[in-house]
Amino acid sequence: MVNVDSLVGRNSLHRKVQRSLRIQKLRALGLIAPLFIFILISFVIPIGDMLFRSIENQLVSEVLPRTTEYLKSEQINEGWEPPDELFWHLYIDLAIATEVKLHTRVGSRLNYEKTGISSLFRKTGRSIKKFGADDYSKALSEQMPELASIDYWELLSQGTSEKYGYTRDTYNTWKKNLIANDHWSEKTKPSDFLFVVLANDIKSQEIDSSLDASREEKLLPVISELPEIGFKERFLDTDEDWAEPDVWDTIQLYSPSFTNGYYLNSVDFKKGSDGPKIRPENERLYVLIFSRTLFMSVTITLVCLLLGYPVAYFLANLPLKYANLFLILVLLPFWTSLLVRTSAWKVLLQNEGVINDILVATGLISNLERLELINNQTGTIIAMSHILLPFMILPLFSVMKTIHPSYVRAAKSLGATPWTAFRRVYFPQSIPGIGAGSILVFILSIGYYITPELVGGTTGTFISNRIAYHISSSLNWGLGAALGSILLAVVLALYWVYDRMVGIDNVKLG
Amino acid sequence: MNDKDNGFVVFSGVQKSYDGKILVVKDLNLSIAKGEFLTMLGPSGSGKTTCLLMLAGFETATQGEILLDGKPINNIPPHKREIGMVFQNYALFPHMTVAENLTFPLQVRSMSKSDQEKKVNHVLDMVQMSEFGNRRPGQLSGGQQQRIALARALVFEPELVLMDEPLGALDKQLREHMQFEIKHLHERLGVTVVYVTHDQTEALTMSDRVAVFNDGIIQQLDAPDKLYEAPDNSFVAQFIGENNTLEGTIESFEGDYVNVRLDNDQVISALAVNVREVGEKTLISIRPERVETEAERCPENAQKIIGEVLEFIYMGDVFRTRIRVGNNDEFIVKSRNSPSQQRLQPGQMVTLGCLNKDCRALDHQITSKEVLS
């Protein structure tokens, strides 16, 4: 039946099929594209950004490039004393940073690692103008008026002379920073500290008469008359914390662009020059909160299972029309705002609340021994179990509905007592529902925020509350990101364990 | 029934209502002998499954008594009744292997490990499934699952086994094969079997006796050949096998026979089975294979019925000829495909012959097609 035409046309047929398949694929892609783009922009990219933030640490070396470069080769220990040269570099770095207010950001960043550094930087930032640089600028400008103009500095920075390398470098950094922070304009005057740098460059070299030495000749006499600025003394006068090896140690530790410091902090370790060390007992926090989060999530999951299993069993064995009615009752809480439900629990559980009042009124407890039901773990567990219960009941119900009554009947007809029939025949078949419900409730609760925030007090809060604190109050996003990443890793690890033990294929959500 | 004392299973005046208004089972009296294979046959909703569930203990009788081996079992919970049961969907426990399924009834009886093993192996042999002990039910075909379900109901050696449409989910060929297997097992083991089905062929092939249910009442309880050849009422006649009905009015009685005037004014003689008086409306039941279309094939004393051929269907081994007799357009004649058998043409008038003892005058109750199917 094969004719010549069809043989000739085979190639074009192949192409036609390919094209129609490609169109189909493109159409399918087009259908999922909006959601895909939405998820990419609102989910994947932010998560990637957060993960990046948990190790990113470029601020310190960006703002204090000279200081961190110098510190690289320093061995800081107990008896170490910061050398004079270090303060010279710090002076230039901070002088530049202060003009664009970056010193406060570095201060806050380092303050996460060592408290006090933030105020140290602020204080220093305020007084750095008074270190005596203005004397230099005045004297040098008088001698050589063109120095007061930015154009002269521009020319200087374009030169190639090795003699002014440091000045040129400093000027360029300064200018770059001003431009980057929108402080640069036509009218910008050269800053005072630039004159100190220039004077330093001139002073530290032999006068080479073969070159155009007019500048040096003019300026050197003035410079030699000016008092030398003792930067170390000035810094120490501002705050004697600058003599502390700890401060320098912190700056050195957080010099690299990437750090594991946030992660170490997240597990109560402290980054040190001789490797990570566990924090002293009174400073440990996160391991406790992590383990508390796990413990409470497990407890809530168990409570939900214990409360939900009988309900789901009852629903699954009702005739369909009643089952739907009761299912609506189960879903009813979803129609109320989460905030309202949680607040309702506050009304019920507080010390002068409904439950305590009833218990006192019925004489079960005396007025003096009212139960502490809120602002602690009990409160969180009660409120969250209530809120997450439907997530347990629904998968259980949908699995139980598929267990045909004939299984239990068969077990009974084979001689099993009702309890044995349940234990050996019904219960094993409901395990996929238990798995689905448990994993759902557990994963939801491990990252829960609102309810523990409102009813958890101090002992009933979750790691998510801590993360929220770092994101919105302490603004230590890096630590928040590290805590979040650890939480994500814990959930994934548990998911993996769960998959190995129960098998994720056995999970039925509906 | 009068043999209340010697029946192995006895239903005595049993009634069942689910909602307090409608009786699903109305006054059931039934006695099943030990070792008997009894089938409850009927359309869906006829009450047969309810009867089985009451016997198994999953439903309680609203009224009346059920006796097992002479003891009333109304108040005995299902797991103490020692009745094996095979379910329509097999109800093999999906989370257990075949062997574990079979061990289950032995475990709950705290039988020793070695005995358990022996019995399981024996029963697996019996259903020819020895190699499948480690499989899960989901890995078995429908027929294999069926055998395991059967084996599980038999492994603890109950004296009574109930089967609730056990072959309903199998395809036709497998179903026929399994029918014989179940029948042979029954013969070999001598257990009493109560079998529920809506498939009349199944009922006829397998059973010692068949109870035909309709509307909560046993319409007829008889051996298969009796049911087919001598139905007591028009429901049974129409439900069991293929049946032709002719409507008519009774003209006169003549011993065991009645003369019936059909609606085309023809008068034929029929065996008086379920008729009482002259002038009463009646349905005459005639099996399609008891009618001849050719005069020379008729017995000598056959009576003649005139009809018009509407359709001739060639079915290989048999011919089916659809004939209009009176108002009935659906009068079927089945003739064996023998060399001399004439092939009738539509439109042709034909004289049908049949014996008057094959015509049974029954009650005038027309059963709708839906109930029958």
Tab-separated table of N, CA and C in Angstrom, chain A residues 35-163:
chain	number	residue	atom	x	y	z
A	35	LEU	N	1.380	31.817	36.034
A	35	LEU	CA	1.654	31.334	37.386
A	35	LEU	C	3.145	31.159	37.601
A	36	PHE	N	3.804	30.645	36.569
A	36	PHE	CA	5.237	30.410	36.691
A	36	PHE	C	5.980	31.721	36.952
A	37	ILE	N	5.614	32.732	36.183
A	37	ILE	CA	6.286	34.022	36.348
A	37	ILE	C	5.967	34.606	37.719
A	38	PHE	N	4.701	34.466	38.107
A	38	PHE	CA	4.297	34.969	39.421
A	38	PHE	C	5.110	34.307	40.530
A	39	ILE	N	5.211	32.975	40.438
A	39	ILE	CA	5.962	32.252	41.473
A	39	ILE	C	7.433	32.634	41.437
A	40	LEU	N	7.932	32.788	40.223
A	40	LEU	CA	9.348	33.139	40.088
A	40	LEU	C	9.620	34.485	40.757
A	41	ILE	N	8.765	35.455	40.462
A	41	ILE	CA	9.023	36.802	40.966
A	41	ILE	C	8.712	36.914	42.454
A	42	SER	N	7.609	36.294	42.867
A	42	SER	CA	7.180	36.534	44.236
A	42	SER	C	7.690	35.476	45.203
A	43	PHE	N	8.293	34.430	44.676
A	43	PHE	CA	8.619	33.313	45.568
A	43	PHE	C	10.055	32.865	45.409
A	44	VAL	N	10.395	32.430	44.212
A	44	VAL	CA	11.714	31.826	44.013
A	44	VAL	C	12.819	32.865	44.187
A	45	ILE	N	12.640	34.019	43.554
A	45	ILE	CA	13.685	35.038	43.648
A	45	ILE	C	13.839	35.545	45.086
A	46	PRO	N	12.744	35.893	45.778
A	46	PRO	CA	12.926	36.318	47.177
A	46	PRO	C	13.582	35.247	48.054
A	47	ILE	N	13.191	33.985	47.832
A	47	ILE	CA	13.802	32.937	48.662
A	47	ILE	C	15.288	32.830	48.361
A	48	GLY	N	15.601	32.886	47.061
A	48	GLY	CA	17.017	32.859	46.693
A	48	GLY	C	17.758	34.033	47.312
A	49	ASP	N	17.123	35.180	47.295
A	49	ASP	CA	17.739	36.366	47.868
A	49	ASP	C	17.975	36.184	49.360
A	50	MET	N	16.976	35.609	50.048
A	50	MET	CA	17.134	35.399	51.487
A	50	MET	C	18.257	34.417	51.768
A	51	LEU	N	18.292	33.340	50.970
A	51	LEU	CA	19.362	32.365	51.172
A	51	LEU	C	20.719	33.029	50.969
A	52	PHE	N	20.778	33.931	49.976
A	52	PHE	CA	22.033	34.622	49.706
A	52	PHE	C	22.402	35.540	50.877
A	53	ARG	N	21.376	36.228	51.396
A	53	ARG	CA	21.633	37.140	52.496
A	53	ARG	C	22.182	36.439	53.734
A	54	SER	N	21.862	35.149	53.871
A	54	SER	CA	22.302	34.465	55.085
A	54	SER	C	23.806	34.226	55.102
A	55	ILE	N	24.473	34.396	53.948
A	55	ILE	CA	25.931	34.223	53.958
A	55	ILE	C	26.636	35.488	53.468
A	56	GLU	N	25.874	36.432	52.934
A	56	GLU	CA	26.468	37.628	52.323
A	56	GLU	C	26.982	38.570	53.411
A	57	ASN	N	28.160	39.181	53.178
A	57	ASN	CA	28.741	40.050	54.193
A	57	ASN	C	29.687	41.049	53.530
A	58	GLN	N	29.202	41.745	52.511
A	58	GLN	CA	30.121	42.594	51.761
A	58	GLN	C	30.268	43.978	52.366
A	59	LEU	N	29.345	44.345	53.232
A	59	LEU	CA	29.293	45.729	53.707
A	59	LEU	C	30.597	46.148	54.383
A	60	VAL	N	31.135	45.318	55.262
A	60	VAL	CA	32.300	45.716	56.070
A	60	VAL	C	33.497	46.004	55.169
A	61	SER	N	33.776	45.074	54.255
A	61	SER	CA	34.953	45.282	53.418
A	61	SER	C	34.713	46.384	52.385
A	62	GLU	N	33.463	46.656	52.076
A	62	GLU	CA	33.179	47.728	51.126
A	62	GLU	C	33.379	49.099	51.762
A	63	VAL	N	32.932	49.235	53.000
A	63	VAL	CA	32.990	50.541	53.662
A	63	VAL	C	34.370	50.777	54.305
A	64	LEU	N	34.968	49.708	54.782
A	64	LEU	CA	36.271	49.864	55.437
A	64	LEU	C	37.345	49.105	54.653
A	65	PRO	N	37.566	49.456	53.384
A	65	PRO	CA	38.469	48.637	52.573
A	65	PRO	C	39.918	48.668	53.087
A	66	ARG	N	40.389	49.851	53.476
A	66	ARG	CA	41.785	49.948	53.889
A	66	ARG	C	42.004	49.254	55.225
A	67	THR	N	41.084	49.476	56.134
A	67	THR	CA	41.190	48.878	57.461
A	67	THR	C	41.200	47.353	57.363
A	68	THR	N	40.213	46.819	56.605
A	68	THR	CA	40.139	45.369	56.536
A	68	THR	C	41.341	44.786	55.817
A	69	GLU	N	41.825	45.500	54.807
A	69	GLU	CA	43.008	45.027	54.092
A	69	GLU	C	44.203	44.944	55.044
A	70	TYR	N	44.341	45.988	55.862
A	70	TYR	CA	45.463	46.015	56.801
A	70	TYR	C	45.326	44.910	57.836
A	71	LEU	N	44.077	44.690	58.308
A	71	LEU	CA	43.848	43.717	59.380
A	71	LEU	C	44.103	42.277	58.917
A	72	LYS	N	44.071	42.071	57.617
A	72	LYS	CA	44.240	40.717	57.082
A	72	LYS	C	45.477	40.034	57.630
A	73	SER	N	46.543	40.836	57.735
A	73	SER	CA	47.813	40.229	58.126
A	73	SER	C	48.057	40.316	59.633
A	74	GLU	N	47.089	40.853	60.374
A	74	GLU	CA	47.297	41.000	61.816
A	74	GLU	C	46.867	39.745	62.566
A	75	GLN	N	47.634	39.440	63.615
A	75	GLN	CA	47.254	38.342	64.504
A	75	GLN	C	46.696	38.967	65.773
A	76	ILE	N	45.400	38.948	65.918
A	76	ILE	CA	44.824	39.636	67.069
A	76	ILE	C	44.613	38.649	68.214
A	77	ASN	N	45.224	38.947	69.346
A	77	ASN	CA	44.972	38.127	70.528
A	77	ASN	C	44.873	39.025	71.748
A	78	GLU	N	44.861	38.423	72.916
A	78	GLU	CA	44.597	39.177	74.155
A	78	GLU	C	45.478	40.423	74.289
A	79	GLY	N	46.791	40.222	74.132
A	79	GLY	CA	47.707	41.312	74.428
A	79	GLY	C	47.964	42.234	73.234
A	80	TRP	N	47.273	42.009	72.162
A	80	TRP	CA	47.530	42.750	70.927
A	80	TRP	C	47.134	44.222	71.082
A	81	GLU	N	47.968	45.080	70.522
A	81	GLU	CA	47.616	46.497	70.561
A	81	GLU	C	47.516	47.012	69.140
A	82	PRO	N	46.466	47.752	68.854
A	82	PRO	CA	46.300	48.237	67.483
A	82	PRO	C	47.431	49.222	67.125
A	83	PRO	N	48.165	48.992	66.044
A	83	PRO	CA	49.254	49.877	65.669
A	83	PRO	C	48.733	51.216	65.124
A	84	ASP	N	49.601	52.220	65.132
A	84	ASP	CA	49.219	53.556	64.685
A	84	ASP	C	48.715	53.548	63.246
A	85	GLU	N	49.406	52.774	62.410
A	85	GLU	CA	49.057	52.778	61.004
A	85	GLU	C	47.616	52.346	60.761
A	86	LEU	N	47.164	51.420	61.602
A	86	LEU	CA	45.790	50.914	61.478
A	86	LEU	C	44.795	52.069	61.631
A	87	PHE	N	45.116	52.961	62.577
A	87	PHE	CA	44.191	54.067	62.818
A	87	PHE	C	44.194	55.056	61.657
A	88	TRP	N	45.334	55.179	61.015
A	88	TRP	CA	45.449	56.020	59.821
A	88	TRP	C	44.492	55.511	58.735
A	89	HIS	N	44.517	54.196	58.508
A	89	HIS	CA	43.602	53.609	57.512
A	89	HIS	C	42.149	53.742	57.948
A	90	LEU	N	41.926	53.511	59.225
A	90	LEU	CA	40.563	53.604	59.749
A	90	LEU	C	40.049	55.026	59.579
A	91	TYR	N	40.975	55.996	59.825
A	91	TYR	CA	40.578	57.402	59.704
A	91	TYR	C	40.072	57.694	58.292
A	92	ILE	N	40.838	57.275	57.288
A	92	ILE	CA	40.429	57.553	55.909
A	92	ILE	C	39.117	56.849	55.577
A	93	ASP	N	39.040	55.547	55.933
A	93	ASP	CA	37.804	54.786	55.656
A	93	ASP	C	36.601	55.459	56.291
A	94	LEU	N	36.757	55.811	57.561
A	94	LEU	CA	35.611	56.377	58.263
A	94	LEU	C	35.293	57.782	57.776
A	95	ALA	N	36.361	58.559	57.431
A	95	ALA	CA	36.116	59.911	56.943
A	95	ALA	C	35.263	59.864	55.677
A	96	ILE	N	35.596	58.903	54.795
A	96	ILE	CA	34.787	58.760	53.581
A	96	ILE	C	33.374	58.303	53.929
A	97	ALA	N	33.300	57.283	54.783
A	97	ALA	CA	31.997	56.698	55.116
A	97	ALA	C	31.098	57.716	55.804
A	98	THR	N	31.692	58.536	56.654
A	98	THR	CA	30.878	59.484	57.406
A	98	THR	C	30.174	60.468	56.487
A	99	GLU	N	30.866	60.853	55.435
A	99	GLU	CA	30.250	61.844	54.551
A	99	GLU	C	28.984	61.327	53.901
A	100	VAL	N	28.909	59.999	53.709
A	100	VAL	CA	27.688	59.440	53.114
A	100	VAL	C	26.920	58.612	54.139
A	101	LYS	N	27.267	58.772	55.401
A	101	LYS	CA	26.549	58.124	56.528
A	101	LYS	C	26.596	56.591	56.490
A	102	LEU	N	27.595	56.058	55.802
A	102	LEU	CA	27.663	54.597	55.742
A	102	LEU	C	28.218	54.001	57.032
A	103	HIS	N	28.905	54.835	57.814
A	103	HIS	CA	29.526	54.292	59.029
A	103	HIS	C	28.485	53.740	60.005
A	104	THR	N	27.285	54.343	60.005
A	104	THR	CA	26.262	53.828	60.924
A	104	THR	C	25.799	52.438	60.495
A	105	ARG	N	25.790	52.209	59.169
A	105	ARG	CA	25.343	50.881	58.717
A	105	ARG	C	26.353	49.807	59.069
A	106	VAL	N	27.627	50.140	58.881
A	106	VAL	CA	28.644	49.163	59.288
A	106	VAL	C	28.573	48.950	60.790
A	107	GLY	N	28.347	50.075	61.501
A	107	GLY	CA	28.237	49.976	62.960
A	107	GLY	C	27.125	49.016	63.358
A	108	SER	N	25.960	49.168	62.725
A	108	SER	CA	24.848	48.269	63.081
A	108	SER	C	25.176	46.836	62.704
A	109	ARG	N	25.789	46.683	61.523
A	109	ARG	CA	26.122	45.318	61.086
A	109	ARG	C	27.046	44.648	62.099
A	110	LEU	N	28.077	45.379	62.531
A	110	LEU	CA	29.025	44.765	63.459
A	110	LEU	C	28.434	44.658	64.860
A	111	ASN	N	27.459	45.514	65.130
A	111	ASN	CA	26.815	45.467	66.435
A	111	ASN	C	26.082	44.138	66.660
A	112	TYR	N	25.613	43.497	65.541
A	112	TYR	CA	24.980	42.172	65.685
A	112	TYR	C	25.952	41.196	66.303
A	113	GLU	N	27.222	41.391	66.006
A	113	GLU	CA	28.221	40.425	66.462
A	113	GLU	C	28.797	40.832	67.812
A	114	LYS	N	28.913	42.129	68.027
A	114	LYS	CA	29.433	42.586	69.311
A	114	LYS	C	28.707	43.865	69.681
A	115	THR	N	27.949	43.809	70.762
A	115	THR	CA	27.163	44.977	71.125
A	115	THR	C	28.098	46.110	71.536
A	116	GLY	N	27.692	47.314	71.183
A	116	GLY	CA	28.509	48.482	71.529
A	116	GLY	C	29.195	49.071	70.321
A	117	ILE	N	29.414	48.258	69.302
A	117	ILE	CA	30.146	48.769	68.143
A	117	ILE	C	29.327	49.841	67.415
A	118	SER	N	28.016	49.674	67.413
A	118	SER	CA	27.180	50.646	66.725
A	118	SER	C	27.398	52.049	67.313
A	119	SER	N	27.327	52.136	68.632
A	119	SER	CA	27.488	53.455	69.247
A	119	SER	C	28.924	53.937	69.104
A	120	LEU	N	29.865	53.022	69.112
A	120	LEU	CA	31.262	53.390	68.907
A	120	LEU	C	31.446	54.066	67.546
A	121	PHE	N	30.813	53.473	66.536
A	121	PHE	CA	30.945	54.045	65.197
A	121	PHE	C	30.237	55.391	65.096
A	122	ARG	N	29.070	55.489	65.712
A	122	ARG	CA	28.320	56.743	65.655
A	122	ARG	C	29.106	57.880	66.328
A	123	LYS	N	29.582	57.534	67.497
A	123	LYS	CA	30.343	58.519	68.277
A	123	LYS	C	31.553	58.993	67.465
A	124	THR	N	32.277	58.016	66.922
A	124	THR	CA	33.466	58.337	66.154
A	124	THR	C	33.100	59.152	64.926
A	125	GLY	N	32.010	58.793	64.307
A	125	GLY	CA	31.547	59.499	63.116
A	125	GLY	C	31.272	60.963	63.420
A	126	ARG	N	30.740	61.196	64.620
A	126	ARG	CA	30.444	62.585	64.979
A	126	ARG	C	31.723	63.401	65.209
A	127	SER	N	32.739	62.779	65.795
A	127	SER	CA	33.902	63.570	66.207
A	127	SER	C	35.042	63.521	65.197
A	128	ILE	N	34.901	62.739	64.141
A	128	ILE	CA	36.019	62.556	63.237
A	128	ILE	C	36.381	63.854	62.507
A	129	LYS	N	35.402	64.748	62.378
A	129	LYS	CA	35.648	66.046	61.735
A	129	LYS	C	36.581	66.899	62.577
A	130	LYS	N	36.582	66.603	63.863
A	130	LYS	CA	37.358	67.477	64.757
A	130	LYS	C	38.756	66.931	65.033
A	131	PHE	N	39.204	66.047	64.176
A	131	PHE	CA	40.515	65.455	64.413
A	131	PHE	C	41.664	66.393	64.009
A	132	GLY	N	41.336	67.545	63.411
A	132	GLY	CA	42.381	68.530	63.066
A	132	GLY	C	42.643	68.659	61.583
A	133	ALA	N	41.827	67.975	60.781
A	133	ALA	CA	42.032	68.032	59.342
A	133	ALA	C	41.737	69.431	58.791
A	134	ASP	N	40.835	70.154	59.493
A	134	ASP	CA	40.482	71.488	59.000
A	134	ASP	C	41.701	72.437	59.018
A	135	ASP	N	42.595	72.243	60.012
A	135	ASP	CA	43.825	73.053	60.040
A	135	ASP	C	44.629	72.852	58.773
A	136	TYR	N	44.707	71.604	58.353
A	136	TYR	CA	45.470	71.277	57.154
A	136	TYR	C	44.871	71.954	55.933
A	137	SER	N	43.556	71.822	55.806
A	137	SER	CA	42.926	72.357	54.597
A	137	SER	C	43.069	73.874	54.550
A	138	LYS	N	42.941	74.488	55.730
A	138	LYS	CA	43.047	75.948	55.769
A	138	LYS	C	44.456	76.371	55.362
A	139	ALA	N	45.431	75.772	56.016
A	139	ALA	CA	46.808	76.192	55.785
A	139	ALA	C	47.246	75.940	54.342
A	140	LEU	N	46.883	74.742	53.849
A	140	LEU	CA	47.317	74.390	52.495
A	140	LEU	C	46.615	75.257	51.451
A	141	SER	N	45.343	75.557	51.667
A	141	SER	CA	44.608	76.368	50.697
A	141	SER	C	45.126	77.797	50.674
A	142	GLU	N	45.541	78.254	51.849
A	142	GLU	CA	46.094	79.609	51.880
A	142	GLU	C	47.352	79.692	51.054
A	143	GLN	N	48.167	78.680	51.227
A	143	GLN	CA	49.420	78.647	50.509
A	143	GLN	C	49.198	78.472	49.015
A	144	MET	N	48.195	77.644	48.703
A	144	MET	CA	47.992	77.271	47.293
A	144	MET	C	46.496	77.275	47.011
A	145	PRO	N	45.944	78.461	46.690
A	145	PRO	CA	44.487	78.631	46.631
A	145	PRO	C	43.798	77.649	45.673
A	146	GLU	N	44.485	77.206	44.624
A	146	GLU	CA	43.809	76.310	43.681
A	146	GLU	C	43.420	74.980	44.321
A	147	LEU	N	44.058	74.676	45.457
A	147	LEU	CA	43.706	73.424	46.158
A	147	LEU	C	42.261	73.433	46.665
A	148	ALA	N	41.704	74.642	46.833
A	148	ALA	CA	40.323	74.704	47.342
A	148	ALA	C	39.315	74.328	46.268
A	149	SER	N	39.816	74.244	45.012
A	149	SER	CA	38.877	73.931	43.939
A	149	SER	C	38.932	72.437	43.615
A	150	ILE	N	37.793	71.903	43.321
A	150	ILE	CA	37.714	70.466	43.029
A	150	ILE	C	38.442	70.128	41.729
A	151	ASP	N	38.527	71.138	40.832
A	151	ASP	CA	39.158	70.890	39.536
A	151	ASP	C	40.618	70.492	39.687
A	152	TYR	N	41.275	71.119	40.633
A	152	TYR	CA	42.676	70.804	40.844
A	152	TYR	C	42.837	69.332	41.267
A	153	TRP	N	41.949	68.923	42.123
A	153	TRP	CA	41.980	67.530	42.590
A	153	TRP	C	41.660	66.551	41.465
A	154	GLU	N	40.793	66.993	40.593
A	154	GLU	CA	40.487	66.158	39.424
A	154	GLU	C	41.748	65.920	38.610
A	155	LEU	N	42.495	67.037	38.375
A	155	LEU	CA	43.736	66.939	37.614
A	155	LEU	C	44.711	66.013	38.317
A	156	LEU	N	44.781	66.227	39.629
A	156	LEU	CA	45.698	65.421	40.441
A	156	LEU	C	45.376	63.940	40.317
A	157	SER	N	44.086	63.666	40.340
A	157	SER	CA	43.679	62.257	40.312
A	157	SER	C	43.924	61.625	38.949
A	158	GLN	N	44.045	62.497	37.921
A	158	GLN	CA	44.294	61.928	36.592
A	158	GLN	C	45.775	61.720	36.323
A	159	GLY	N	46.601	62.240	37.201
A	159	GLY	CA	48.052	62.097	37.019
A	159	GLY	C	48.488	60.663	37.178
A	160	THR	N	49.722	60.431	36.833
A	160	THR	CA	50.214	59.064	36.916
A	160	THR	C	51.343	58.917	37.917
A	161	SER	N	51.687	59.990	38.515
A	161	SER	CA	52.839	59.962	39.414
A	161	SER	C	52.605	59.005	40.572
A	162	GLU	N	53.617	58.177	40.803
A	162	GLU	CA	53.481	57.209	41.890
A	162	GLU	C	53.454	57.878	43.238
A	163	LYS	N	53.966	59.085	43.260
A	163	LYS	CA	54.104	59.775	44.542
A	163	LYS	C	52.753	60.026	45.185
